[in-house]
């Protein structure tokens, strides 16, 4: 176990450095962890070897995946049902625009400019059409926008965007099988039952030192995640939906949310964001086109940049294409580099130049 403890200490040391950098530079912790992961892979990989970070270790993958699942659940739980009902038009229009424009634009670019075949081009469009709920939620939470109407609309729009990505991936590439039918029917039952069961279960057995609420939620998330991966879907999708249907229960339990955030941001998400950053190619990032640093509407530009971030579903889509033979290793590397760069570059520009301070909670 010595190597395991040493590797865990290395990762949490990198997470501590990333947290200090986020404080000193006044940037999001999620962004600093991605950047630290990129630099660590570059420096440590060059000095000792890329395997020293252990990004392919099974337990690192587990903690990284669990971090994505719980963080996505928290993003869904932060949605305010009342705000969503009142502002669904705004959320739908932002979400659909942030899906369709990159989807068709990147498909055309891959086919005509890069010379890819038709199906790999469609996959590139799917991968680049996503919005990273994990990144957006972490940034919004960092600056306190999660308590504002603006932040809740942006989170709702993220759901619309990623739902479009999942539907497109399923319709174009994933066959509808009996496993899919089982997953959908079970999911409908669970999503209908949970809002009724959860508050009653918590009233009977909650508020105890055993943290029964957290265990119950993790059981639901991991159980539906296992069913989703069995059906050739992804574990983060039911996590977001579970968060949404429990927003009226879990989302209003501020003490429980704080405890879940402690677990998530203190232990799990550093593995997710640092691991994501370790896959970034510095040359590809340097070659990325520069963004425009001026816009007449600060709030609109900030929203646009946040909605252009990709990470979770983008890398999932790229990995789906590679594992199913739709794209080759070179195309996969290019897509992953572009997806991770889309999480880094827009977030840096947004927070540095367009942060709508007038919307920050007082």
PDB file of N, CA and C in Angstrom, residues 153-228:
ATOM      1  N   UNK A 153     -30.513  30.116 -13.749  1.00  0.00           N
ATOM      2  CA  UNK A 153     -30.889  30.027 -15.162  1.00  0.00           C
ATOM      3  C   UNK A 153     -29.768  29.400 -15.969  1.00  0.00           C
ATOM      4  N   UNK A 154     -28.525  29.781 -15.690  1.00  0.00           N
ATOM      5  CA  UNK A 154     -27.381  29.217 -16.404  1.00  0.00           C
ATOM      6  C   UNK A 154     -27.276  27.715 -16.152  1.00  0.00           C
ATOM      7  N   UNK A 155     -27.472  27.276 -14.910  1.00  0.00           N
ATOM      8  CA  UNK A 155     -27.428  25.845 -14.609  1.00  0.00           C
ATOM      9  C   UNK A 155     -28.542  25.093 -15.330  1.00  0.00           C
ATOM     10  N   UNK A 156     -29.729  25.698 -15.396  1.00  0.00           N
ATOM     11  CA  UNK A 156     -30.828  25.065 -16.129  1.00  0.00           C
ATOM     12  C   UNK A 156     -30.506  24.975 -17.618  1.00  0.00           C
ATOM     13  N   UNK A 157     -29.879  26.005 -18.159  1.00  0.00           N
ATOM     14  CA  UNK A 157     -29.495  25.985 -19.566  1.00  0.00           C
ATOM     15  C   UNK A 157     -28.452  24.900 -19.843  1.00  0.00           C
ATOM     16  N   UNK A 158     -27.558  24.668 -18.882  1.00  0.00           N
ATOM     17  CA  UNK A 158     -26.571  23.595 -19.024  1.00  0.00           C
ATOM     18  C   UNK A 158     -27.260  22.241 -19.192  1.00  0.00           C
ATOM     19  N   UNK A 159     -28.323  22.032 -18.432  1.00  0.00           N
ATOM     20  CA  UNK A 159     -29.059  20.773 -18.545  1.00  0.00           C
ATOM     21  C   UNK A 159     -29.644  20.614 -19.941  1.00  0.00           C
ATOM     22  N   UNK A 160     -30.218  21.688 -20.495  1.00  0.00           N
ATOM     23  CA  UNK A 160     -30.803  21.626 -21.835  1.00  0.00           C
ATOM     24  C   UNK A 160     -29.727  21.289 -22.866  1.00  0.00           C
ATOM     25  N   UNK A 161     -28.565  21.927 -22.746  1.00  0.00           N
ATOM     26  CA  UNK A 161     -27.474  21.675 -23.684  1.00  0.00           C
ATOM     27  C   UNK A 161     -27.026  20.218 -23.635  1.00  0.00           C
ATOM     28  N   UNK A 162     -26.756  19.720 -22.447  1.00  0.00           N
ATOM     29  CA  UNK A 162     -26.250  18.358 -22.326  1.00  0.00           C
ATOM     30  C   UNK A 162     -27.306  17.314 -22.652  1.00  0.00           C
ATOM     31  N   UNK A 163     -28.572  17.648 -22.432  1.00  0.00           N
ATOM     32  CA  UNK A 163     -29.633  16.738 -22.855  1.00  0.00           C
ATOM     33  C   UNK A 163     -29.635  16.614 -24.375  1.00  0.00           C
ATOM     34  N   UNK A 164     -29.423  17.732 -25.069  1.00  0.00           N
ATOM     35  CA  UNK A 164     -29.308  17.676 -26.526  1.00  0.00           C
ATOM     36  C   UNK A 164     -28.134  16.833 -26.971  1.00  0.00           C
ATOM     37  N   UNK A 165     -27.011  16.930 -26.263  1.00  0.00           N
ATOM     38  CA  UNK A 165     -25.834  16.131 -26.594  1.00  0.00           C
ATOM     39  C   UNK A 165     -26.104  14.643 -26.420  1.00  0.00           C
ATOM     40  N   UNK A 166     -26.731  14.294 -25.296  1.00  0.00           N
ATOM     41  CA  UNK A 166     -27.025  12.878 -25.029  1.00  0.00           C
ATOM     42  C   UNK A 166     -28.002  12.329 -26.062  1.00  0.00           C
ATOM     43  N   UNK A 167     -29.040  13.108 -26.400  1.00  0.00           N
ATOM     44  CA  UNK A 167     -30.023  12.661 -27.398  1.00  0.00           C
ATOM     45  C   UNK A 167     -29.359  12.486 -28.758  1.00  0.00           C
ATOM     46  N   UNK A 168     -28.506  13.443 -29.148  1.00  0.00           N
ATOM     47  CA  UNK A 168     -27.823  13.343 -30.440  1.00  0.00           C
ATOM     48  C   UNK A 168     -26.906  12.130 -30.491  1.00  0.00           C
ATOM     49  N   UNK A 169     -26.167  11.902 -29.406  1.00  0.00           N
ATOM     50  CA  UNK A 169     -25.272  10.749 -29.363  1.00  0.00           C
ATOM     51  C   UNK A 169     -26.067   9.449 -29.475  1.00  0.00           C
ATOM     52  N   UNK A 170     -27.212   9.406 -28.795  1.00  0.00           N
ATOM     53  CA  UNK A 170     -28.024   8.198 -28.835  1.00  0.00           C
ATOM     54  C   UNK A 170     -28.671   7.973 -30.181  1.00  0.00           C
ATOM     55  N   UNK A 171     -29.195   9.044 -30.797  1.00  0.00           N
ATOM     56  CA  UNK A 171     -29.895   8.893 -32.067  1.00  0.00           C
ATOM     57  C   UNK A 171     -28.949   8.578 -33.222  1.00  0.00           C
ATOM     58  N   UNK A 172     -27.760   9.172 -33.202  1.00  0.00           N
ATOM     59  CA  UNK A 172     -26.846   9.001 -34.331  1.00  0.00           C
ATOM     60  C   UNK A 172     -26.014   7.736 -34.199  1.00  0.00           C
ATOM     61  N   UNK A 173     -25.573   7.403 -32.987  1.00  0.00           N
ATOM     62  CA  UNK A 173     -24.583   6.333 -32.834  1.00  0.00           C
ATOM     63  C   UNK A 173     -25.061   5.135 -32.011  1.00  0.00           C
ATOM     64  N   UNK A 174     -25.731   5.398 -30.886  1.00  0.00           N
ATOM     65  CA  UNK A 174     -26.038   4.309 -29.965  1.00  0.00           C
ATOM     66  C   UNK A 174     -27.313   3.585 -30.383  1.00  0.00           C
ATOM     67  N   UNK A 175     -27.259   2.280 -30.578  1.00  0.00           N
ATOM     68  CA  UNK A 175     -28.466   1.547 -30.948  1.00  0.00           C
ATOM     69  C   UNK A 175     -29.424   1.450 -29.767  1.00  0.00           C
ATOM     70  N   UNK A 176     -30.725   1.490 -30.066  1.00  0.00           N
ATOM     71  CA  UNK A 176     -31.749   1.332 -29.035  1.00  0.00           C
ATOM     72  C   UNK A 176     -31.970  -0.159 -28.810  1.00  0.00           C
ATOM     73  N   UNK A 177     -31.567  -0.640 -27.646  1.00  0.00           N
ATOM     74  CA  UNK A 177     -31.637  -2.064 -27.350  1.00  0.00           C
ATOM     75  C   UNK A 177     -32.562  -2.309 -26.166  1.00  0.00           C
ATOM     76  N   UNK A 178     -32.703  -3.580 -25.807  1.00  0.00           N
ATOM     77  CA  UNK A 178     -33.498  -3.928 -24.632  1.00  0.00           C
ATOM     78  C   UNK A 178     -32.887  -3.336 -23.368  1.00  0.00           C
ATOM     79  N   UNK A 179     -31.551  -3.242 -23.327  1.00  0.00           N
ATOM     80  CA  UNK A 179     -30.898  -2.612 -22.179  1.00  0.00           C
ATOM     81  C   UNK A 179     -31.317  -1.144 -22.041  1.00  0.00           C
ATOM     82  N   UNK A 180     -31.406  -0.456 -23.181  1.00  0.00           N
ATOM     83  CA  UNK A 180     -31.840   0.939 -23.163  1.00  0.00           C
ATOM     84  C   UNK A 180     -33.250   1.058 -22.613  1.00  0.00           C
ATOM     85  N   UNK A 181     -34.124   0.147 -23.039  1.00  0.00           N
ATOM     86  CA  UNK A 181     -35.514   0.164 -22.578  1.00  0.00           C
ATOM     87  C   UNK A 181     -35.591  -0.083 -21.069  1.00  0.00           C
ATOM     88  N   UNK A 182     -34.787  -1.028 -20.570  1.00  0.00           N
ATOM     89  CA  UNK A 182     -34.769  -1.308 -19.137  1.00  0.00           C
ATOM     90  C   UNK A 182     -34.281  -0.085 -18.359  1.00  0.00           C
ATOM     91  N   UNK A 183     -33.209   0.552 -18.860  1.00  0.00           N
ATOM     92  CA  UNK A 183     -32.662   1.731 -18.197  1.00  0.00           C
ATOM     93  C   UNK A 183     -33.687   2.869 -18.155  1.00  0.00           C
ATOM     94  N   UNK A 184     -34.351   3.137 -19.283  1.00  0.00           N
ATOM     95  CA  UNK A 184     -35.318   4.228 -19.337  1.00  0.00           C
ATOM     96  C   UNK A 184     -36.523   3.953 -18.441  1.00  0.00           C
ATOM     97  N   UNK A 185     -37.057   2.732 -18.484  1.00  0.00           N
ATOM     98  CA  UNK A 185     -38.230   2.416 -17.673  1.00  0.00           C
ATOM     99  C   UNK A 185     -37.885   2.448 -16.182  1.00  0.00           C
ATOM    100  N   UNK A 186     -36.723   1.902 -15.815  1.00  0.00           N
ATOM    101  CA  UNK A 186     -36.306   1.952 -14.410  1.00  0.00           C
ATOM    102  C   UNK A 186     -36.067   3.388 -13.962  1.00  0.00           C
ATOM    103  N   UNK A 187     -35.433   4.182 -14.849  1.00  0.00           N
ATOM    104  CA  UNK A 187     -35.177   5.580 -14.524  1.00  0.00           C
ATOM    105  C   UNK A 187     -36.448   6.359 -14.281  1.00  0.00           C
ATOM    106  N   UNK A 188     -37.475   6.129 -15.094  1.00  0.00           N
ATOM    107  CA  UNK A 188     -38.750   6.831 -14.910  1.00  0.00           C
ATOM    108  C   UNK A 188     -39.350   6.499 -13.546  1.00  0.00           C
ATOM    109  N   UNK A 189     -39.319   5.213 -13.179  1.00  0.00           N
ATOM    110  CA  UNK A 189     -39.849   4.801 -11.879  1.00  0.00           C
ATOM    111  C   UNK A 189     -39.063   5.470 -10.747  1.00  0.00           C
ATOM    112  N   UNK A 190     -37.740   5.455 -10.844  1.00  0.00           N
ATOM    113  CA  UNK A 190     -36.892   6.031  -9.793  1.00  0.00           C
ATOM    114  C   UNK A 190     -37.113   7.532  -9.681  1.00  0.00           C
ATOM    115  N   UNK A 191     -37.171   8.228 -10.826  1.00  0.00           N
ATOM    116  CA  UNK A 191     -37.318   9.683 -10.788  1.00  0.00           C
ATOM    117  C   UNK A 191     -38.695  10.111 -10.279  1.00  0.00           C
ATOM    118  N   UNK A 192     -39.700   9.270 -10.462  1.00  0.00           N
ATOM    119  CA  UNK A 192     -41.024   9.565  -9.929  1.00  0.00           C
ATOM    120  C   UNK A 192     -41.095   9.224  -8.441  1.00  0.00           C
ATOM    121  N   UNK A 193     -40.453   8.146  -8.043  1.00  0.00           N
ATOM    122  CA  UNK A 193     -40.538   7.668  -6.662  1.00  0.00           C
ATOM    123  C   UNK A 193     -39.686   8.490  -5.703  1.00  0.00           C
ATOM    124  N   UNK A 194     -38.494   8.913  -6.140  1.00  0.00           N
ATOM    125  CA  UNK A 194     -37.557   9.578  -5.227  1.00  0.00           C
ATOM    126  C   UNK A 194     -38.108  10.844  -4.577  1.00  0.00           C
ATOM    127  N   UNK A 195     -38.766  11.756  -5.313  1.00  0.00           N
ATOM    128  CA  UNK A 195     -39.279  12.961  -4.645  1.00  0.00           C
ATOM    129  C   UNK A 195     -40.306  12.664  -3.561  1.00  0.00           C
ATOM    130  N   UNK A 196     -41.008  11.529  -3.670  1.00  0.00           N
ATOM    131  CA  UNK A 196     -41.961  11.136  -2.636  1.00  0.00           C
ATOM    132  C   UNK A 196     -41.272  10.416  -1.482  1.00  0.00           C
ATOM    133  N   UNK A 197     -40.341   9.523  -1.787  1.00  0.00           N
ATOM    134  CA  UNK A 197     -39.698   8.694  -0.776  1.00  0.00           C
ATOM    135  C   UNK A 197     -38.667   9.453   0.045  1.00  0.00           C
ATOM    136  N   UNK A 198     -37.848  10.266  -0.594  1.00  0.00           N
ATOM    137  CA  UNK A 198     -36.695  10.878   0.065  1.00  0.00           C
ATOM    138  C   UNK A 198     -37.068  11.736   1.269  1.00  0.00           C
ATOM    139  N   UNK A 199     -37.990  12.699   1.161  1.00  0.00           N
ATOM    140  CA  UNK A 199     -38.285  13.519   2.353  1.00  0.00           C
ATOM    141  C   UNK A 199     -38.861  12.699   3.509  1.00  0.00           C
ATOM    142  N   UNK A 200     -39.670  11.697   3.215  1.00  0.00           N
ATOM    143  CA  UNK A 200     -40.230  10.859   4.277  1.00  0.00           C
ATOM    144  C   UNK A 200     -39.147  10.020   4.943  1.00  0.00           C
ATOM    145  N   UNK A 201     -38.236   9.480   4.128  1.00  0.00           N
ATOM    146  CA  UNK A 201     -37.137   8.677   4.658  1.00  0.00           C
ATOM    147  C   UNK A 201     -36.220   9.530   5.527  1.00  0.00           C
ATOM    148  N   UNK A 202     -35.938  10.747   5.084  1.00  0.00           N
ATOM    149  CA  UNK A 202     -35.070  11.641   5.845  1.00  0.00           C
ATOM    150  C   UNK A 202     -35.719  12.077   7.154  1.00  0.00           C
ATOM    151  N   UNK A 203     -37.043  12.303   7.140  1.00  0.00           N
ATOM    152  CA  UNK A 203     -37.721  12.710   8.372  1.00  0.00           C
ATOM    153  C   UNK A 203     -37.687  11.605   9.422  1.00  0.00           C
ATOM    154  N   UNK A 204     -37.781  10.359   8.964  1.00  0.00           N
ATOM    155  CA  UNK A 204     -37.800   9.232   9.894  1.00  0.00           C
ATOM    156  C   UNK A 204     -36.423   8.904  10.460  1.00  0.00           C
ATOM    157  N   UNK A 205     -35.393   8.957   9.587  1.00  0.00           N
ATOM    158  CA  UNK A 205     -34.093   8.426   9.984  1.00  0.00           C
ATOM    159  C   UNK A 205     -32.946   9.426   9.838  1.00  0.00           C
ATOM    160  N   UNK A 206     -33.236  10.640   9.423  1.00  0.00           N
ATOM    161  CA  UNK A 206     -32.167  11.607   9.170  1.00  0.00           C
ATOM    162  C   UNK A 206     -31.666  12.304  10.417  1.00  0.00           C
ATOM    163  N   UNK A 207     -30.724  13.237  10.204  1.00  0.00           N
ATOM    164  CA  UNK A 207     -30.143  14.050  11.286  1.00  0.00           C
ATOM    165  C   UNK A 207     -29.487  13.208  12.368  1.00  0.00           C
ATOM    166  N   UNK A 208     -28.712  12.205  11.935  1.00  0.00           N
ATOM    167  CA  UNK A 208     -27.980  11.351  12.879  1.00  0.00           C
ATOM    168  C   UNK A 208     -26.487  11.391  12.535  1.00  0.00           C
ATOM    169  N   UNK A 209     -25.622  11.082  13.493  1.00  0.00           N
ATOM    170  CA  UNK A 209     -24.173  11.104  13.223  1.00  0.00           C
ATOM    171  C   UNK A 209     -23.733  10.122  12.135  1.00  0.00           C
ATOM    172  N   UNK A 210     -24.564   9.113  11.843  1.00  0.00           N
ATOM    173  CA  UNK A 210     -24.180   8.119  10.840  1.00  0.00           C
ATOM    174  C   UNK A 210     -24.256   8.644   9.413  1.00  0.00           C
ATOM    175  N   UNK A 211     -24.732   9.890   9.233  1.00  0.00           N
ATOM    176  CA  UNK A 211     -24.841  10.504   7.904  1.00  0.00           C
ATOM    177  C   UNK A 211     -25.639   9.609   6.948  1.00  0.00           C
ATOM    178  N   UNK A 212     -26.819   9.173   7.409  1.00  0.00           N
ATOM    179  CA  UNK A 212     -27.653   8.303   6.609  1.00  0.00           C
ATOM    180  C   UNK A 212     -28.072   8.957   5.292  1.00  0.00           C
ATOM    181  N   UNK A 213     -28.288  10.285   5.305  1.00  0.00           N
ATOM    182  CA  UNK A 213     -28.716  10.971   4.086  1.00  0.00           C
ATOM    183  C   UNK A 213     -27.686  10.830   2.966  1.00  0.00           C
ATOM    184  N   UNK A 214     -26.414  11.017   3.312  1.00  0.00           N
ATOM    185  CA  UNK A 214     -25.359  10.907   2.308  1.00  0.00           C
ATOM    186  C   UNK A 214     -25.270   9.490   1.763  1.00  0.00           C
ATOM    187  N   UNK A 215     -25.400   8.502   2.633  1.00  0.00           N
ATOM    188  CA  UNK A 215     -25.343   7.106   2.183  1.00  0.00           C
ATOM    189  C   UNK A 215     -26.508   6.784   1.251  1.00  0.00           C
ATOM    190  N   UNK A 216     -27.692   7.279   1.583  1.00  0.00           N
ATOM    191  CA  UNK A 216     -28.865   7.045   0.747  1.00  0.00           C
ATOM    192  C   UNK A 216     -28.674   7.655  -0.640  1.00  0.00           C
ATOM    193  N   UNK A 217     -28.190   8.892  -0.685  1.00  0.00           N
ATOM    194  CA  UNK A 217     -27.997   9.562  -1.971  1.00  0.00           C
ATOM    195  C   UNK A 217     -26.910   8.881  -2.799  1.00  0.00           C
ATOM    196  N   UNK A 218     -25.804   8.494  -2.160  1.00  0.00           N
ATOM    197  CA  UNK A 218     -24.747   7.802  -2.883  1.00  0.00           C
ATOM    198  C   UNK A 218     -25.227   6.454  -3.420  1.00  0.00           C
ATOM    199  N   UNK A 219     -26.082   5.760  -2.655  1.00  0.00           N
ATOM    200  CA  UNK A 219     -26.656   4.507  -3.139  1.00  0.00           C
ATOM    201  C   UNK A 219     -27.467   4.744  -4.414  1.00  0.00           C
ATOM    202  N   UNK A 220     -28.297   5.769  -4.404  1.00  0.00           N
ATOM    203  CA  UNK A 220     -29.106   6.091  -5.584  1.00  0.00           C
ATOM    204  C   UNK A 220     -28.225   6.466  -6.773  1.00  0.00           C
ATOM    205  N   UNK A 221     -27.225   7.302  -6.536  1.00  0.00           N
ATOM    206  CA  UNK A 221     -26.357   7.774  -7.626  1.00  0.00           C
ATOM    207  C   UNK A 221     -25.545   6.628  -8.234  1.00  0.00           C
ATOM    208  N   UNK A 222     -24.943   5.806  -7.384  1.00  0.00           N
ATOM    209  CA  UNK A 222     -24.114   4.716  -7.890  1.00  0.00           C
ATOM    210  C   UNK A 222     -24.969   3.601  -8.494  1.00  0.00           C
ATOM    211  N   UNK A 223     -26.147   3.353  -7.918  1.00  0.00           N
ATOM    212  CA  UNK A 223     -27.024   2.337  -8.476  1.00  0.00           C
ATOM    213  C   UNK A 223     -27.512   2.709  -9.866  1.00  0.00           C
ATOM    214  N   UNK A 224     -27.985   3.943 -10.022  1.00  0.00           N
ATOM    215  CA  UNK A 224     -28.430   4.391 -11.347  1.00  0.00           C
ATOM    216  C   UNK A 224     -27.245   4.567 -12.294  1.00  0.00           C
ATOM    217  N   UNK A 225     -26.075   4.935 -11.750  1.00  0.00           N
ATOM    218  CA  UNK A 225     -24.885   5.034 -12.592  1.00  0.00           C
ATOM    219  C   UNK A 225     -24.478   3.689 -13.148  1.00  0.00           C
ATOM    220  N   UNK A 226     -24.551   2.642 -12.313  1.00  0.00           N
ATOM    221  CA  UNK A 226     -24.235   1.295 -12.776  1.00  0.00           C
ATOM    222  C   UNK A 226     -25.215   0.842 -13.856  1.00  0.00           C
ATOM    223  N   UNK A 227     -26.508   1.148 -13.653  1.00  0.00           N
ATOM    224  CA  UNK A 227     -27.511   0.775 -14.646  1.00  0.00           C
ATOM    225  C   UNK A 227     -27.297   1.529 -15.956  1.00  0.00           C
ATOM    226  N   UNK A 228     -26.893   2.798 -15.842  1.00  0.00           N
ATOM    227  CA  UNK A 228     -26.656   3.599 -17.043  1.00  0.00           C
ATOM    228  C   UNK A 228     -25.486   3.052 -17.857  1.00  0.00           C
TER     229      UNK A 228
END
